Amino acid sequence: MAIQRVPSKWAKTEVLLRSEHIRNYIPITLLFNRETLKSMLDRYGMVYVKPDSGSFGLGVIRVDKLSHDSKPYQFQLGKRIRRYSTFEDIYKALESVQKGRPYIVQRGISLLQHNNRRFDLRVMVQQNDLGEWETTGIIGRLGHPAKIVTNYHSGGTPLPLSTLMSAHMSEAKQRELHSRLSQLGLDIAKALQARYPRIKEIGVDVAIDHDFRPWVLEVNTRPDPFIFRKLGDPTVFHRIYRYCVGYGRYKKKLRSRK
């Protein structure tokens, strides 16, 4: 039986919002239109506008409403920043970028930084050999200095959680965070499986804000396992890959790469 993929960010968000527990970890997320963009910019000052379907951070736009500026509206896509005098101007510009495709708008979270670069975390959750959900890895993603996304395929750098968090919290607090994220990943997997019974793996993208509160930015049902090769512990990646083979994502055992 084929592994189920769920490309729609909005569909997955709707499922997770039904859980009173998980809902507390999700930034306000709405379908994109003129009204939702304006109300969220007015309230939060910074939002992310994302394609409803897509991966690798492609097409993700950061939109800011600045105070005391002649051009208070700006958005960044890739490395380019564009600025506008009015809300209608920026909305029209965003519409031209989107070309009629469905997008969502999400409250922006101010990410923690490492060496003046933003980072978030990827939590890998898979069905193990017994068909039970297991959190198999957590890795940090350090964003490209000139970009707004942290994805490896968009120039991000995978790093251990300890490398990124050591300047922000003690080892004991890091262990608590690791445990909390591991459980959150399991809760999300089980909630999604209730609606999509053939999913076998998820990758949960988590932001940590300056109060050290986790926020679930996105859940992927086809997460990249190979970024975990960047960890110092090879056993993490080999377990992840073995589970991928076990539920049929890859047909062959891993060959060593030089």
mmCIF file of C-alpha atoms in Angstrom:
data_model
loop_
_atom_site.group_PDB
_atom_site.id
_atom_site.type_symbol
_atom_site.label_atom_id
_atom_site.label_comp_id
_atom_site.label_asym_id
_atom_site.label_seq_id
_atom_site.Cartn_x
_atom_site.Cartn_y
_atom_site.Cartn_z
ATOM 1 C CA MET A 1 0.000 0.000 0.000
ATOM 2 C CA ALA A 2 1.420 3.366 -1.055
ATOM 3 C CA ILE A 3 2.582 5.843 1.536
ATOM 4 C CA GLN A 4 0.133 8.718 1.819
ATOM 5 C CA ARG A 5 1.328 12.244 1.056
ATOM 6 C CA VAL A 6 -0.621 15.327 2.094
ATOM 7 C CA PRO A 7 0.641 18.330 0.105
ATOM 8 C CA SER A 8 -1.844 20.939 1.372
ATOM 9 C CA LYS A 9 -0.498 22.966 4.297
ATOM 10 C CA TRP A 10 -3.983 24.257 5.002
ATOM 11 C CA ALA A 11 -5.511 20.765 5.148
ATOM 12 C CA LYS A 12 -2.897 19.616 7.674
ATOM 13 C CA THR A 13 -3.309 22.784 9.733
ATOM 14 C CA GLU A 14 -7.072 22.295 9.902
ATOM 15 C CA VAL A 15 -6.570 18.795 11.299
ATOM 16 C CA LEU A 16 -4.091 19.929 13.933
ATOM 17 C CA LEU A 17 -6.250 22.850 15.053
ATOM 18 C CA ARG A 18 -8.901 20.354 16.160
ATOM 19 C CA SER A 19 -6.574 19.228 18.950
ATOM 20 C CA GLU A 20 -6.827 21.503 21.959
ATOM 21 C CA HIS A 21 -3.286 20.558 22.962
ATOM 22 C CA ILE A 22 -1.566 20.927 19.575
ATOM 23 C CA ARG A 23 -3.475 24.116 18.741
ATOM 24 C CA ASN A 24 -1.447 25.961 21.395
ATOM 25 C CA TYR A 25 1.732 25.401 19.362
ATOM 26 C CA ILE A 26 0.430 26.691 16.015
ATOM 27 C CA PRO A 27 0.787 30.367 15.052
ATOM 28 C CA ILE A 28 -2.405 31.956 13.751
ATOM 29 C CA THR A 29 -2.758 30.606 10.189
ATOM 30 C CA LEU A 30 -5.455 31.563 7.677
ATOM 31 C CA LEU A 31 -6.151 31.244 3.985
ATOM 32 C CA PHE A 32 -4.590 34.169 2.151
ATOM 33 C CA ASN A 33 -6.782 36.980 0.883
ATOM 34 C CA ARG A 34 -6.878 40.772 1.139
ATOM 35 C CA GLU A 35 -8.744 40.790 4.460
ATOM 36 C CA THR A 36 -6.652 38.150 6.238
ATOM 37 C CA LEU A 37 -3.375 39.701 5.118
ATOM 38 C CA LYS A 38 -4.372 43.194 6.229
ATOM 39 C CA SER A 39 -5.776 42.149 9.602
ATOM 40 C CA MET A 40 -2.748 40.014 10.445
ATOM 41 C CA LEU A 41 -0.253 42.676 9.350
ATOM 42 C CA ASP A 42 -2.085 45.268 11.426
ATOM 43 C CA ARG A 43 -2.036 42.965 14.428
ATOM 44 C CA TYR A 44 1.393 41.327 14.226
ATOM 45 C CA GLY A 45 3.485 43.546 11.959
ATOM 46 C CA MET A 46 5.160 40.550 10.298
ATOM 47 C CA VAL A 47 3.681 37.498 8.581
ATOM 48 C CA TYR A 48 4.749 34.711 6.268
ATOM 49 C CA VAL A 49 2.824 34.043 3.091
ATOM 50 C CA LYS A 50 3.303 30.476 1.829
ATOM 51 C CA PRO A 51 2.109 28.414 -1.134
ATOM 52 C CA ASP A 52 -0.489 25.944 0.092
ATOM 53 C CA SER A 53 1.435 23.175 -1.666
ATOM 54 C CA GLY A 54 5.182 23.144 -2.029
ATOM 55 C CA SER A 55 8.442 22.148 -0.403
ATOM 56 C CA PHE A 56 12.045 23.244 0.220
ATOM 57 C CA GLY A 57 10.830 26.708 1.249
ATOM 58 C CA LEU A 58 10.191 27.648 -2.371
ATOM 59 C CA GLY A 59 7.805 30.553 -2.805
ATOM 60 C CA VAL A 60 7.727 31.519 0.880
ATOM 61 C CA ILE A 61 7.391 35.288 1.338
ATOM 62 C CA ARG A 62 8.008 37.399 4.431
ATOM 63 C CA VAL A 63 5.768 40.479 4.644
ATOM 64 C CA ASP A 64 6.427 43.334 7.071
ATOM 65 C CA LYS A 65 4.523 46.435 8.071
ATOM 66 C CA LEU A 66 7.083 48.961 9.301
ATOM 67 C CA SER A 67 6.309 51.973 11.470
ATOM 68 C CA HIS A 68 7.321 55.575 10.771
ATOM 69 C CA ASP A 69 8.478 55.006 7.207
ATOM 70 C CA SER A 70 7.483 56.544 3.863
ATOM 71 C CA LYS A 71 7.229 53.021 2.417
ATOM 72 C CA PRO A 72 5.980 51.006 5.379
ATOM 73 C CA TYR A 73 5.120 47.789 3.533
ATOM 74 C CA GLN A 74 7.768 45.383 2.323
ATOM 75 C CA PHE A 75 8.103 41.779 1.304
ATOM 76 C CA GLN A 76 11.065 39.485 0.751
ATOM 77 C CA LEU A 77 11.114 36.531 -1.643
ATOM 78 C CA GLY A 78 14.484 34.847 -1.959
ATOM 79 C CA LYS A 79 17.127 37.525 -1.453
ATOM 80 C CA ARG A 80 15.130 40.383 -2.963
ATOM 81 C CA ILE A 81 13.288 42.927 -0.801
ATOM 82 C CA ARG A 82 10.557 45.100 -2.333
ATOM 83 C CA ARG A 83 8.982 48.108 -0.610
ATOM 84 C CA TYR A 84 5.605 49.811 -1.098
ATOM 85 C CA SER A 85 3.835 52.931 0.090
ATOM 86 C CA THR A 86 0.348 51.469 0.574
ATOM 87 C CA PHE A 87 -1.263 48.200 1.503
ATOM 88 C CA GLU A 88 -3.067 48.040 -1.853
ATOM 89 C CA ASP A 89 0.268 48.323 -3.671
ATOM 90 C CA ILE A 90 1.848 45.454 -1.799
ATOM 91 C CA TYR A 91 -1.279 43.327 -2.088
ATOM 92 C CA LYS A 92 -1.326 43.745 -5.867
ATOM 93 C CA ALA A 93 2.369 42.870 -6.031
ATOM 94 C CA LEU A 94 1.780 39.713 -3.991
ATOM 95 C CA GLU A 95 -1.128 38.738 -6.223
ATOM 96 C CA SER A 96 1.121 39.001 -9.271
ATOM 97 C CA VAL A 97 3.678 36.698 -7.631
ATOM 98 C CA GLN A 98 1.062 34.143 -6.640
ATOM 99 C CA LYS A 99 -0.546 33.938 -10.094
ATOM 100 C CA GLY A 100 -3.868 32.688 -8.753
ATOM 101 C CA ARG A 101 -2.439 29.787 -6.768
ATOM 102 C CA PRO A 102 -3.757 29.178 -3.231
ATOM 103 C CA TYR A 103 -1.624 30.549 -0.394
ATOM 104 C CA ILE A 104 -1.853 30.725 3.369
ATOM 105 C CA VAL A 105 -0.816 33.578 5.668
ATOM 106 C CA GLN A 106 0.810 32.783 9.012
ATOM 107 C CA ARG A 107 1.752 34.943 11.951
ATOM 108 C CA GLY A 108 5.489 35.586 11.840
ATOM 109 C CA ILE A 109 7.593 34.226 14.687
ATOM 110 C CA SER A 110 10.842 36.006 15.541
ATOM 111 C CA LEU A 111 13.337 33.133 15.501
ATOM 112 C CA LEU A 112 16.284 32.637 17.783
ATOM 113 C CA GLN A 113 19.641 33.283 16.135
ATOM 114 C CA HIS A 114 23.057 31.673 16.000
ATOM 115 C CA ASN A 115 25.948 33.805 14.733
ATOM 116 C CA ASN A 116 23.407 36.429 13.598
ATOM 117 C CA ARG A 117 21.526 33.901 11.468
ATOM 118 C CA ARG A 118 17.980 32.699 12.142
ATOM 119 C CA PHE A 119 17.353 29.015 12.774
ATOM 120 C CA ASP A 120 14.547 26.558 13.347
ATOM 121 C CA LEU A 121 14.341 22.825 14.068
ATOM 122 C CA ARG A 122 13.177 19.751 12.163
ATOM 123 C CA VAL A 123 11.605 16.937 14.186
ATOM 124 C CA MET A 124 11.547 13.608 12.327
ATOM 125 C CA VAL A 125 8.780 11.173 13.333
ATOM 126 C CA GLN A 126 8.364 7.751 11.693
ATOM 127 C CA GLN A 127 6.595 4.460 12.031
ATOM 128 C CA ASN A 128 9.111 1.941 13.319
ATOM 129 C CA ASP A 129 9.421 -1.791 12.619
ATOM 130 C CA LEU A 130 6.461 -2.477 14.918
ATOM 131 C CA GLY A 131 4.241 0.079 13.167
ATOM 132 C CA GLU A 132 4.443 2.435 16.156
ATOM 133 C CA TRP A 133 5.251 6.133 15.925
ATOM 134 C CA GLU A 134 8.757 7.071 17.046
ATOM 135 C CA THR A 135 10.603 10.385 17.078
ATOM 136 C CA THR A 136 13.827 9.378 15.354
ATOM 137 C CA GLY A 137 15.745 12.641 15.126
ATOM 138 C CA ILE A 138 15.833 16.369 15.809
ATOM 139 C CA ILE A 139 18.153 18.633 13.855
ATOM 140 C CA GLY A 140 18.628 22.378 13.586
ATOM 141 C CA ARG A 141 18.499 24.326 10.333
ATOM 142 C CA LEU A 142 20.549 27.519 10.232
ATOM 143 C CA GLY A 143 19.190 29.907 7.625
ATOM 144 C CA HIS A 144 21.193 31.461 4.797
ATOM 145 C CA PRO A 145 22.210 34.948 5.975
ATOM 146 C CA ALA A 146 20.441 36.669 3.068
ATOM 147 C CA LYS A 147 17.281 34.532 2.985
ATOM 148 C CA ILE A 148 14.169 34.168 5.122
ATOM 149 C CA VAL A 149 13.896 30.354 4.940
ATOM 150 C CA THR A 150 16.104 27.792 6.663
ATOM 151 C CA ASN A 151 15.681 24.833 4.299
ATOM 152 C CA TYR A 152 18.834 22.965 3.307
ATOM 153 C CA HIS A 153 17.812 23.084 -0.363
ATOM 154 C CA SER A 154 17.559 26.879 -0.101
ATOM 155 C CA GLY A 155 21.010 27.359 1.396
ATOM 156 C CA GLY A 156 20.386 26.468 5.028
ATOM 157 C CA THR A 157 22.952 24.604 7.127
ATOM 158 C CA PRO A 158 21.938 21.511 9.155
ATOM 159 C CA LEU A 159 23.442 21.574 12.661
ATOM 160 C CA PRO A 160 22.909 19.692 15.929
ATOM 161 C CA LEU A 161 20.359 21.162 18.301
ATOM 162 C CA SER A 162 23.073 21.523 20.956
ATOM 163 C CA THR A 163 25.213 23.684 18.665
ATOM 164 C CA LEU A 164 22.364 26.127 18.102
ATOM 165 C CA MET A 165 20.908 26.176 21.607
ATOM 166 C CA SER A 166 24.037 26.112 23.791
ATOM 167 C CA ALA A 167 24.225 29.920 23.855
ATOM 168 C CA HIS A 168 20.553 30.170 24.818
ATOM 169 C CA MET A 169 19.995 27.508 27.485
ATOM 170 C CA SER A 170 21.754 25.018 29.732
ATOM 171 C CA GLU A 171 22.272 21.358 28.842
ATOM 172 C CA ALA A 172 19.486 20.404 31.246
ATOM 173 C CA LYS A 173 17.076 22.820 29.560
ATOM 174 C CA GLN A 174 18.150 21.476 26.162
ATOM 175 C CA ARG A 175 17.257 17.953 27.270
ATOM 176 C CA GLU A 176 13.860 19.212 28.436
ATOM 177 C CA LEU A 177 13.304 20.896 25.076
ATOM 178 C CA HIS A 178 14.349 17.755 23.213
ATOM 179 C CA SER A 179 11.894 15.671 25.242
ATOM 180 C CA ARG A 180 9.094 18.201 24.733
ATOM 181 C CA LEU A 181 9.631 18.318 20.968
ATOM 182 C CA SER A 182 9.837 14.530 20.742
ATOM 183 C CA GLN A 183 6.456 14.185 22.431
ATOM 184 C CA LEU A 184 4.946 16.986 20.367
ATOM 185 C CA GLY A 185 6.079 15.213 17.200
ATOM 186 C CA LEU A 186 4.364 12.009 18.342
ATOM 187 C CA ASP A 187 1.152 13.878 19.175
ATOM 188 C CA ILE A 188 1.105 15.521 15.735
ATOM 189 C CA ALA A 189 1.760 12.232 13.935
ATOM 190 C CA LYS A 190 -1.109 10.522 15.727
ATOM 191 C CA ALA A 191 -3.488 13.427 15.083
ATOM 192 C CA LEU A 192 -2.684 13.440 11.365
ATOM 193 C CA GLN A 193 -2.889 9.656 11.118
ATOM 194 C CA ALA A 194 -6.448 9.765 12.441
ATOM 195 C CA ARG A 195 -7.353 11.756 9.319
ATOM 196 C CA TYR A 196 -4.768 10.320 6.904
ATOM 197 C CA PRO A 197 -4.310 6.680 7.949
ATOM 198 C CA ARG A 198 -1.638 5.801 5.369
ATOM 199 C CA ILE A 199 0.984 8.357 6.380
ATOM 200 C CA LYS A 200 4.193 6.735 7.612
ATOM 201 C CA GLU A 201 6.494 9.674 8.330
ATOM 202 C CA ILE A 202 6.360 13.368 9.099
ATOM 203 C CA GLY A 203 8.852 16.186 9.486
ATOM 204 C CA VAL A 204 7.721 18.913 11.878
ATOM 205 C CA ASP A 205 9.305 22.336 11.401
ATOM 206 C CA VAL A 206 9.481 24.114 14.752
ATOM 207 C CA ALA A 207 10.456 27.694 15.554
ATOM 208 C CA ILE A 208 11.761 28.610 18.992
ATOM 209 C CA ASP A 209 10.968 32.184 19.964
ATOM 210 C CA HIS A 210 12.885 34.420 22.364
ATOM 211 C CA ASP A 211 10.847 33.130 25.296
ATOM 212 C CA PHE A 212 11.926 29.593 24.259
ATOM 213 C CA ARG A 213 8.386 28.707 23.289
ATOM 214 C CA PRO A 214 8.079 26.180 20.429
ATOM 215 C CA TRP A 215 5.853 27.009 17.456
ATOM 216 C CA VAL A 216 4.879 24.509 14.755
ATOM 217 C CA LEU A 217 5.457 26.260 11.441
ATOM 218 C CA GLU A 218 4.693 23.403 9.102
ATOM 219 C CA VAL A 219 4.361 19.620 8.883
ATOM 220 C CA ASN A 220 5.752 17.709 5.924
ATOM 221 C CA THR A 221 4.627 14.222 4.938
ATOM 222 C CA ARG A 222 7.658 13.646 2.712
ATOM 223 C CA PRO A 223 10.530 14.922 4.875
ATOM 224 C CA ASP A 224 14.130 14.772 3.703
ATOM 225 C CA PRO A 225 15.947 12.077 5.711
ATOM 226 C CA PHE A 226 19.385 12.879 4.326
ATOM 227 C CA ILE A 227 19.913 16.097 6.293
ATOM 228 C CA PHE A 228 20.400 13.854 9.325
ATOM 229 C CA ARG A 229 23.655 12.674 7.778
ATOM 230 C CA LYS A 230 25.030 16.030 8.903
ATOM 231 C CA LEU A 231 24.753 15.029 12.564
ATOM 232 C CA GLY A 232 27.854 13.758 14.314
ATOM 233 C CA ASP A 233 26.072 10.544 15.322
ATOM 234 C CA PRO A 234 25.639 8.287 12.244
ATOM 235 C CA THR A 235 23.322 5.908 14.116
ATOM 236 C CA VAL A 236 20.536 8.513 13.970
ATOM 237 C CA PHE A 237 20.549 8.656 10.182
ATOM 238 C CA HIS A 238 20.925 4.890 9.749
ATOM 239 C CA ARG A 239 17.864 4.251 11.938
ATOM 240 C CA ILE A 240 15.880 6.864 10.010
ATOM 241 C CA TYR A 241 16.856 5.320 6.678
ATOM 242 C CA ARG A 242 16.169 1.777 7.893
ATOM 243 C CA TYR A 243 12.640 2.783 8.846
ATOM 244 C CA CYS A 244 12.205 4.415 5.417
ATOM 245 C CA VAL A 245 13.114 1.086 3.796
ATOM 246 C CA GLY A 246 10.837 -0.765 6.213
ATOM 247 C CA TYR A 247 7.697 1.141 5.208
ATOM 248 C CA GLY A 248 8.589 1.259 1.538
ATOM 249 C CA ARG A 249 9.880 4.737 0.793
ATOM 250 C CA TYR A 250 13.174 3.279 -0.428
ATOM 251 C CA LYS A 251 13.546 -0.213 -1.844
ATOM 252 C CA LYS A 252 17.231 -0.803 -1.287
ATOM 253 C CA LYS A 253 19.464 -0.784 1.703
ATOM 254 C CA LEU A 254 21.780 2.140 2.027
ATOM 255 C CA ARG A 255 25.094 1.945 0.257
ATOM 256 C CA SER A 256 28.028 3.683 1.819
ATOM 257 C CA ARG A 257 28.926 6.988 0.204
ATOM 258 C CA LYS A 258 32.391 8.459 0.091
#
